[in-house]
Amino acid sequence: MDEKPIEELESSELGTKEYWEKSYETEIQNYRDHGDVGEVWFDEDSQLRIIRWIEKQEALICQDDPIIDLGCGNGMMLVEMAREGYSNLTGIDYSPKAVELAQAISKDQDVHITYKVADLLDKSNVTSLGTFKVVHDKGTYDAISLHPEDSKSMRQIYICNVHQLLQTDGLFILTSCNWTQMELVKSFEEHFSLHQVIPTPSFTFGGAVGNVVTSVVFKKK
Ligand SMILES: C[S@@+](CC[C@H](N)C(=O)[O-])C[C@H]1O[C@@H](n2cnc3c(N)ncnc32)[C@H](O)[C@@H]1O
């Protein structure tokens, strides 16, 4: 493994709670006015790819296993999973407005999902959530990596807290647009080992092959 330290990302307003509260406030208004559920990060194809992958893991994941979505936003990932028959679904987000939006959508779509306001970087919040067979994150580790104060420490806290949330035989599914597969494996290697990579579309530029998003599945070490 490459021994070079991971280079931190440049901080951004996407790493702040204020940014997300403001953006979900607008999204709630749009939902109320036009029924628009808002942004599904990395598009619906990424979401569908992950759900199809989970469905193929019947030997490891049962439909009533506890599943949590970290930084669930509008909760559309969980709504789609509920439609596919998964019944023990929890979504958390540190933005109360995101949780309000997700609750309104799930009520209107007539699916049962538990939503909670919780900060993934707050140990007592995380401890109160319990443990899960599947921990899913699409875009939230990316947002935490853009934290304006000491993103490296924030990433470390996140990694320890996800380790606590995951059951011993559980799977942690992480989708990122900011980190490569190699960087993710290196950042998580102390607590997690790579179980599988969910293939995502790749592009070729100047002879090099790259991916716009990376989806990896980790197991607890
Ligand atoms: C890029 S959005 C992704 C939303 C959703 N997962 C999706 O794929 O559409 C990042 C989400 O993470 C949430 N978030 C960021 N930091 C968080 C933290 N420390 N604890 C809980 N949620 C957080 C934000 O409020 C936002 O909803």
CSV table of C-alpha atoms and ligand atoms in Angstrom, one decimal:
chain,number,residue,atom,x,y,z
A,1,MET,CA,0.0,0.0,0.0
A,2,ASP,CA,1.2,3.6,-0.9
A,3,GLU,CA,2.6,5.1,2.3
A,4,LYS,CA,2.1,8.8,1.2
A,5,PRO,CA,-0.4,10.5,3.5
A,6,ILE,CA,-3.8,11.3,2.1
A,7,GLU,CA,-4.1,14.9,0.9
A,8,GLU,CA,-7.0,16.7,2.6
A,9,LEU,CA,-9.6,18.3,0.3
A,10,GLU,CA,-10.0,22.1,0.2
A,11,SER,CA,-12.7,23.0,2.7
A,12,SER,CA,-16.1,24.2,1.4
A,13,GLU,CA,-19.5,25.5,2.6
A,14,LEU,CA,-20.8,22.0,1.8
A,15,GLY,CA,-18.9,20.9,4.9
A,16,THR,CA,-21.1,23.1,7.2
A,17,LYS,CA,-24.5,22.4,8.8
A,18,GLU,CA,-25.6,26.0,8.0
A,19,TYR,CA,-25.3,25.2,4.3
A,20,TRP,CA,-27.4,22.1,4.5
A,21,GLU,CA,-30.1,23.6,6.7
A,22,LYS,CA,-30.5,26.5,4.3
A,23,SER,CA,-30.6,24.2,1.3
A,24,TYR,CA,-33.2,21.8,2.8
A,25,GLU,CA,-35.3,24.8,3.8
A,26,THR,CA,-35.5,25.7,0.1
A,27,GLU,CA,-36.1,22.0,-0.8
A,28,ILE,CA,-39.0,21.7,1.7
A,29,GLN,CA,-40.6,24.8,0.2
A,30,ASN,CA,-40.2,23.4,-3.3
A,31,TYR,CA,-41.7,20.1,-2.2
A,32,ARG,CA,-44.7,21.8,-0.6
A,33,ASP,CA,-45.2,24.1,-3.7
A,34,HIS,CA,-44.5,21.7,-6.5
A,35,GLY,CA,-44.0,18.2,-5.1
A,36,ASP,CA,-40.4,18.2,-6.2
A,37,VAL,CA,-38.4,15.8,-3.8
A,38,GLY,CA,-35.1,17.6,-4.6
A,39,GLU,CA,-31.7,16.4,-5.2
A,40,VAL,CA,-30.6,12.7,-5.3
A,41,TRP,CA,-26.8,13.0,-5.0
A,42,PHE,CA,-24.8,11.4,-7.8
A,43,ASP,CA,-28.1,10.8,-9.6
A,44,GLU,CA,-30.7,8.1,-9.5
A,45,ASP,CA,-28.5,5.6,-11.4
A,46,SER,CA,-26.0,5.5,-8.5
A,47,GLN,CA,-28.8,4.9,-6.1
A,48,LEU,CA,-30.3,2.1,-8.2
A,49,ARG,CA,-26.9,0.5,-8.7
A,50,ILE,CA,-26.5,0.2,-4.9
A,51,ILE,CA,-30.0,-1.1,-4.4
A,52,ARG,CA,-29.5,-3.8,-7.1
A,53,TRP,CA,-26.2,-4.8,-5.5
A,54,ILE,CA,-27.9,-5.1,-2.0
A,55,GLU,CA,-30.7,-7.2,-3.5
A,56,LYS,CA,-28.1,-9.7,-4.9
A,57,GLN,CA,-26.7,-10.2,-1.4
A,58,GLU,CA,-29.6,-12.4,-0.2
A,59,ALA,CA,-27.1,-14.7,1.6
A,60,LEU,CA,-25.8,-11.8,3.7
A,61,ILE,CA,-28.6,-9.3,3.9
A,62,CYS,CA,-32.3,-10.2,4.8
A,63,GLN,CA,-35.1,-7.8,4.0
A,64,ASP,CA,-35.8,-7.2,7.7
A,65,ASP,CA,-32.2,-6.6,8.7
A,66,PRO,CA,-31.6,-3.2,10.3
A,67,ILE,CA,-30.3,-0.7,7.7
A,68,ILE,CA,-29.2,2.9,8.3
A,69,ASP,CA,-28.6,5.7,5.8
A,70,LEU,CA,-26.1,8.2,7.1
A,71,GLY,CA,-26.8,11.8,6.1
A,72,CYS,CA,-30.0,10.6,4.4
A,73,GLY,CA,-31.1,14.1,3.0
A,74,ASN,CA,-34.5,13.8,1.4
A,75,GLY,CA,-34.5,10.0,2.2
A,76,MET,CA,-35.1,8.9,-1.4
A,77,MET,CA,-32.6,6.0,-1.1
A,78,LEU,CA,-34.6,4.6,1.8
A,79,VAL,CA,-37.9,5.2,0.0
A,80,GLU,CA,-36.7,3.1,-2.9
A,81,MET,CA,-35.5,0.4,-0.6
A,82,ALA,CA,-38.8,0.3,1.2
A,83,ARG,CA,-40.5,-0.1,-2.2
A,84,GLU,CA,-38.2,-3.1,-2.8
A,85,GLY,CA,-39.4,-4.7,0.4
A,86,TYR,CA,-36.8,-3.7,3.0
A,87,SER,CA,-38.6,-3.1,6.2
A,88,ASN,CA,-36.2,-2.1,9.0
A,89,LEU,CA,-35.0,1.3,7.7
A,90,THR,CA,-33.6,4.2,9.6
A,91,GLY,CA,-32.4,7.5,8.1
A,92,ILE,CA,-30.4,10.1,10.1
A,93,ASP,CA,-29.2,13.6,9.2
A,94,TYR,CA,-27.9,16.4,11.3
A,95,SER,CA,-30.1,18.9,9.5
A,96,PRO,CA,-33.6,19.0,11.1
A,97,LYS,CA,-34.9,20.4,7.9
A,98,ALA,CA,-33.6,17.4,5.9
A,99,VAL,CA,-35.4,15.1,8.4
A,100,GLU,CA,-38.6,17.2,8.1
A,101,LEU,CA,-38.4,16.8,4.3
A,102,ALA,CA,-37.7,13.1,4.5
A,103,GLN,CA,-40.6,12.5,6.9
A,104,ALA,CA,-43.0,14.4,4.7
A,105,ILE,CA,-41.9,12.4,1.6
A,106,SER,CA,-42.2,9.0,3.3
A,107,LYS,CA,-45.6,9.9,4.7
A,108,ASP,CA,-46.9,10.9,1.3
A,109,GLN,CA,-45.3,7.8,-0.3
A,110,ASP,CA,-46.9,5.7,2.4
A,111,VAL,CA,-43.7,3.9,3.4
A,112,HIS,CA,-42.5,3.2,6.9
A,113,ILE,CA,-39.0,4.6,7.6
A,114,THR,CA,-37.7,5.9,11.0
A,115,TYR,CA,-36.0,9.2,10.8
A,116,LYS,CA,-33.8,10.9,13.4
A,117,VAL,CA,-31.9,14.1,13.7
A,118,ALA,CA,-28.3,13.0,14.7
A,119,ASP,CA,-24.8,14.3,14.1
A,120,LEU,CA,-22.5,11.5,13.0
A,121,LEU,CA,-19.6,13.4,14.7
A,122,ASP,CA,-21.3,13.3,18.1
A,123,LYS,CA,-20.5,10.2,20.0
A,124,SER,CA,-23.5,10.3,22.2
A,125,ASN,CA,-25.9,10.7,19.2
A,126,VAL,CA,-24.2,7.8,17.5
A,127,THR,CA,-24.3,5.5,20.6
A,128,SER,CA,-28.1,6.1,21.0
A,129,LEU,CA,-28.7,4.8,17.4
A,130,GLY,CA,-27.7,1.2,18.2
A,131,THR,CA,-26.1,-1.1,15.6
A,132,PHE,CA,-27.0,-2.0,12.0
A,133,LYS,CA,-26.4,-4.9,9.5
A,134,VAL,CA,-26.0,-2.4,6.7
A,135,VAL,CA,-24.6,1.1,7.1
A,136,HIS,CA,-25.0,3.2,3.9
A,137,ASP,CA,-23.5,6.5,3.0
A,138,LYS,CA,-23.8,8.4,-0.3
A,139,GLY,CA,-22.2,11.8,-0.2
A,140,THR,CA,-22.0,12.3,3.6
A,141,TYR,CA,-18.4,11.3,4.1
A,142,ASP,CA,-17.6,13.6,1.2
A,143,ALA,CA,-19.4,16.5,2.9
A,144,ILE,CA,-17.6,15.7,6.2
A,145,SER,CA,-14.3,15.7,4.3
A,146,LEU,CA,-15.0,19.4,3.4
A,147,HIS,CA,-15.4,20.4,7.0
A,148,PRO,CA,-13.9,23.9,7.5
A,149,GLU,CA,-12.1,23.0,10.7
A,150,ASP,CA,-9.7,20.1,10.8
A,151,SER,CA,-11.3,17.8,8.3
A,152,LYS,CA,-8.7,15.1,9.0
A,153,SER,CA,-9.9,14.8,12.6
A,154,MET,CA,-13.5,14.9,11.5
A,155,ARG,CA,-12.9,12.1,9.1
A,156,GLN,CA,-11.3,10.0,11.9
A,157,ILE,CA,-14.2,10.6,14.2
A,158,TYR,CA,-16.6,9.6,11.4
A,159,ILE,CA,-14.7,6.4,10.7
A,160,CYS,CA,-14.7,5.4,14.4
A,161,ASN,CA,-18.4,6.2,14.8
A,162,VAL,CA,-19.3,4.1,11.6
A,163,HIS,CA,-17.3,1.3,13.1
A,164,GLN,CA,-19.4,1.5,16.2
A,165,LEU,CA,-22.7,1.5,14.2
A,166,LEU,CA,-21.9,-1.6,12.2
A,167,GLN,CA,-22.7,-5.1,13.4
A,168,THR,CA,-19.8,-7.5,13.5
A,169,ASP,CA,-21.0,-9.3,10.4
A,170,GLY,CA,-22.4,-6.1,8.8
A,171,LEU,CA,-21.5,-4.3,5.5
A,172,PHE,CA,-20.7,-0.6,5.1
A,173,ILE,CA,-21.5,0.7,1.7
A,174,LEU,CA,-19.8,4.0,0.8
A,175,THR,CA,-20.2,6.1,-2.3
A,176,SER,CA,-18.0,9.1,-2.9
A,177,CYS,CA,-17.2,11.5,-5.7
A,178,ASN,CA,-14.3,13.1,-3.9
A,179,TRP,CA,-12.1,10.2,-3.1
A,180,THR,CA,-10.7,7.4,-5.2
A,181,GLN,CA,-11.1,3.7,-4.3
A,182,MET,CA,-7.4,3.7,-3.2
A,183,GLU,CA,-7.8,6.7,-1.0
A,184,LEU,CA,-10.9,5.3,0.6
A,185,VAL,CA,-9.3,1.9,1.3
A,186,LYS,CA,-6.3,3.7,2.8
A,187,SER,CA,-8.3,6.0,5.0
A,188,PHE,CA,-10.5,3.2,6.4
A,189,GLU,CA,-7.8,0.5,6.6
A,190,GLU,CA,-7.3,0.7,10.4
A,191,HIS,CA,-10.9,-0.4,11.1
A,192,PHE,CA,-12.3,-1.8,7.8
A,193,SER,CA,-11.2,-4.2,5.0
A,194,LEU,CA,-12.5,-4.0,1.4
A,195,HIS,CA,-15.2,-6.5,0.8
A,196,GLN,CA,-16.2,-5.5,-2.8
A,197,VAL,CA,-16.3,-2.7,-5.2
A,198,ILE,CA,-19.6,-1.9,-6.8
A,199,PRO,CA,-18.8,-1.1,-10.5
A,200,THR,CA,-19.6,2.5,-11.5
A,201,PRO,CA,-19.3,4.0,-15.0
A,202,SER,CA,-15.7,4.9,-16.0
A,203,PHE,CA,-14.3,7.4,-18.5
A,204,THR,CA,-11.0,7.4,-20.3
A,205,PHE,CA,-9.0,10.6,-20.6
A,206,GLY,CA,-5.5,10.8,-22.1
A,207,GLY,CA,-5.1,7.0,-21.8
A,208,ALA,CA,-6.0,7.0,-18.1
A,209,VAL,CA,-9.2,5.4,-16.8
A,210,GLY,CA,-11.2,7.2,-14.1
A,211,ASN,CA,-14.5,7.0,-12.3
A,212,VAL,CA,-16.8,9.9,-11.5
A,213,VAL,CA,-18.1,8.2,-8.4
A,214,THR,CA,-16.7,5.3,-6.4
A,215,SER,CA,-18.8,2.8,-4.5
A,216,VAL,CA,-17.0,0.5,-2.1
A,217,VAL,CA,-18.3,-2.1,0.4
A,218,PHE,CA,-16.3,-2.5,3.6
A,219,LYS,CA,-16.4,-5.2,6.3
A,220,LYS,CA,-15.3,-4.6,9.9
A,221,LYS,CA,-11.8,-5.7,10.8
B,1,LIG,C1,-24.2,15.3,-0.3
B,1,LIG,S1,-25.6,15.2,0.8
B,1,LIG,C2,-26.1,13.6,0.4
B,1,LIG,C3,-27.6,13.3,0.8
B,1,LIG,C4,-28.1,11.9,0.5
B,1,LIG,N1,-27.3,10.9,1.1
B,1,LIG,C5,-28.1,11.6,-1.0
B,1,LIG,O1,-27.4,10.8,-1.5
B,1,LIG,O2,-28.9,12.2,-1.8
B,1,LIG,C6,-24.8,15.1,2.4
B,1,LIG,C7,-25.8,14.9,3.5
B,1,LIG,O3,-25.0,14.7,4.7
B,1,LIG,C8,-25.6,15.4,5.8
B,1,LIG,N2,-24.5,15.5,6.8
B,1,LIG,C9,-23.3,16.2,6.6
B,1,LIG,N3,-22.6,16.1,7.8
B,1,LIG,C10,-23.3,15.4,8.7
B,1,LIG,C11,-23.1,14.9,10.0
B,1,LIG,N4,-22.0,15.3,10.7
B,1,LIG,N5,-24.0,14.2,10.6
B,1,LIG,C12,-25.2,13.9,9.9
B,1,LIG,N6,-25.5,14.3,8.7
B,1,LIG,C13,-24.5,15.0,8.0
B,1,LIG,C14,-26.1,16.7,5.1
B,1,LIG,O4,-27.1,17.4,5.9
B,1,LIG,C15,-26.6,16.2,3.8
B,1,LIG,O5,-28.0,15.8,3.9
